């Protein structure tokens, strides 16, 4: 899905003495004048709002870079999956707090390996074009976890898991896609403190940003001027 570029301008007319975090959001251009007070915008801070979702199937050219991706998509709790076919999912663009999510790990070729109780581990080459992507290397500050090393860990665990899948099913009937992701991250960085709660914390920032971003985009599409109060660095790019 292609979206128009959204720019945000910090300007004095909407920022009071004790509040310097308000931005005027506009679409597709950086204006010469403030759209609220009509004042000239000289040397103002202008940032581009980065979309909160991206294509998990994009391949990684330089595998020596510290990039280890996990991906999340919206998913119906009763959806079926099959090799090389997408999960029966609704778009992450329309995320709401009651939306079910499905997750997996992504290798450098853009294959997404994920787990379901019904089918075990499978991989998809389509269907994750609108995903929330989290770089585990960045979140854990583990520069040694390169894309190449991430590949090796994924393939090793997937092969081992397939051999013991029947035993695991009997022992852990509540094992799910997030447990699978947690296990791979634990092994990758050799840290048993990694758990579901920590990954949920990583994810929560992106989910909040999806709701805010889509709200801004819809209002701008309708022609209204949107003023927002807070943007965090991970979702903006200063121009």
CSV table of N, CA and C in Angstrom, one decimal, residues 70 72 103 134 136 139-140 176-187 189-203:
chain,number,residue,atom,x,y,z
A,70,UNK,N,12.1,-9.4,13.6
A,70,UNK,CA,10.9,-10.1,14.0
A,70,UNK,C,9.7,-9.3,13.4
A,72,UNK,N,5.3,-8.7,12.9
A,72,UNK,CA,3.9,-8.8,13.5
A,72,UNK,C,2.9,-8.4,12.4
A,103,UNK,N,2.9,-13.5,14.9
A,103,UNK,CA,4.3,-13.0,14.7
A,103,UNK,C,5.2,-14.1,14.2
A,134,UNK,N,10.5,-5.3,14.0
A,134,UNK,CA,11.4,-4.9,15.2
A,134,UNK,C,12.7,-5.5,15.0
A,136,UNK,N,15.8,-6.9,16.5
A,136,UNK,CA,16.2,-7.4,17.8
A,136,UNK,C,17.6,-7.0,18.2
A,139,UNK,N,17.2,-3.5,19.6
A,139,UNK,CA,16.5,-3.4,20.9
A,139,UNK,C,17.3,-4.0,22.0
A,140,UNK,N,18.1,-5.0,21.7
A,140,UNK,CA,18.9,-5.6,22.8
A,140,UNK,C,20.4,-5.1,22.8
A,176,UNK,N,2.8,-21.0,21.5
A,176,UNK,CA,2.2,-20.2,20.4
A,176,UNK,C,3.3,-19.5,19.7
A,177,UNK,N,2.9,-18.7,18.7
A,177,UNK,CA,3.9,-18.0,17.8
A,177,UNK,C,4.8,-17.1,18.6
A,178,UNK,N,4.3,-16.4,19.7
A,178,UNK,CA,5.2,-15.6,20.4
A,178,UNK,C,6.2,-16.4,21.2
A,179,UNK,N,5.8,-17.5,21.8
A,179,UNK,CA,6.8,-18.4,22.4
A,179,UNK,C,7.9,-18.8,21.5
A,180,UNK,N,7.5,-19.1,20.3
A,180,UNK,CA,8.5,-19.5,19.2
A,180,UNK,C,9.5,-18.3,19.0
A,181,UNK,N,9.0,-17.1,18.9
A,181,UNK,CA,9.9,-16.0,18.7
A,181,UNK,C,10.8,-15.7,19.9
A,182,UNK,N,10.2,-15.9,21.1
A,182,UNK,CA,11.0,-15.7,22.3
A,182,UNK,C,12.1,-16.7,22.4
A,183,UNK,N,11.9,-18.0,22.1
A,183,UNK,CA,12.9,-19.0,22.1
A,183,UNK,C,14.0,-18.7,21.2
A,184,UNK,N,13.7,-18.2,20.0
A,184,UNK,CA,14.8,-17.9,19.0
A,184,UNK,C,15.6,-16.7,19.5
A,185,UNK,N,15.0,-15.7,20.1
A,185,UNK,CA,15.8,-14.5,20.6
A,185,UNK,C,16.6,-15.0,21.8
A,186,UNK,N,16.1,-15.8,22.7
A,186,UNK,CA,16.9,-16.3,23.8
A,186,UNK,C,18.1,-17.0,23.4
A,187,UNK,N,18.0,-17.8,22.4
A,187,UNK,CA,19.1,-18.6,21.9
A,187,UNK,C,20.1,-17.6,21.1
A,189,UNK,N,20.8,-14.4,21.6
A,189,UNK,CA,21.7,-13.5,22.4
A,189,UNK,C,22.1,-14.1,23.7
A,190,UNK,N,21.7,-15.4,23.9
A,190,UNK,CA,22.1,-16.1,25.1
A,190,UNK,C,21.6,-15.4,26.4
A,191,UNK,N,20.4,-15.0,26.4
A,191,UNK,CA,19.8,-14.3,27.5
A,191,UNK,C,18.5,-14.9,27.9
A,192,UNK,N,18.4,-15.6,29.0
A,192,UNK,CA,17.2,-16.2,29.5
A,192,UNK,C,16.2,-15.2,30.1
A,193,UNK,N,16.6,-14.0,30.2
A,193,UNK,CA,15.7,-12.9,30.7
A,193,UNK,C,14.7,-12.5,29.6
A,194,UNK,N,14.9,-12.8,28.4
A,194,UNK,CA,14.0,-12.4,27.3
A,194,UNK,C,12.7,-13.2,27.5
A,195,UNK,N,11.6,-12.4,27.5
A,195,UNK,CA,10.3,-13.1,27.7
A,195,UNK,C,9.2,-12.3,26.9
A,196,UNK,N,8.0,-12.8,27.1
A,196,UNK,CA,6.9,-12.3,26.3
A,196,UNK,C,6.6,-10.8,26.7
A,197,UNK,N,6.7,-10.5,28.0
A,197,UNK,CA,6.4,-9.2,28.4
A,197,UNK,C,7.4,-8.2,27.8
A,198,UNK,N,8.7,-8.5,27.7
A,198,UNK,CA,9.7,-7.6,27.1
A,198,UNK,C,9.3,-7.3,25.7
A,199,UNK,N,9.0,-8.4,24.9
A,199,UNK,CA,8.7,-8.2,23.5
A,199,UNK,C,7.4,-7.4,23.4
A,200,UNK,N,6.5,-7.6,24.3
A,200,UNK,CA,5.2,-6.8,24.2
A,200,UNK,C,5.5,-5.3,24.5
A,201,UNK,N,6.5,-5.0,25.3
A,201,UNK,CA,6.9,-3.6,25.5
A,201,UNK,C,7.5,-3.0,24.3
A,202,UNK,N,8.3,-3.8,23.6
A,202,UNK,CA,8.9,-3.3,22.3
A,202,UNK,C,7.8,-3.0,21.3
A,203,UNK,N,6.8,-3.9,21.3
A,203,UNK,CA,5.7,-3.8,20.3
A,203,UNK,C,4.8,-2.7,20.6
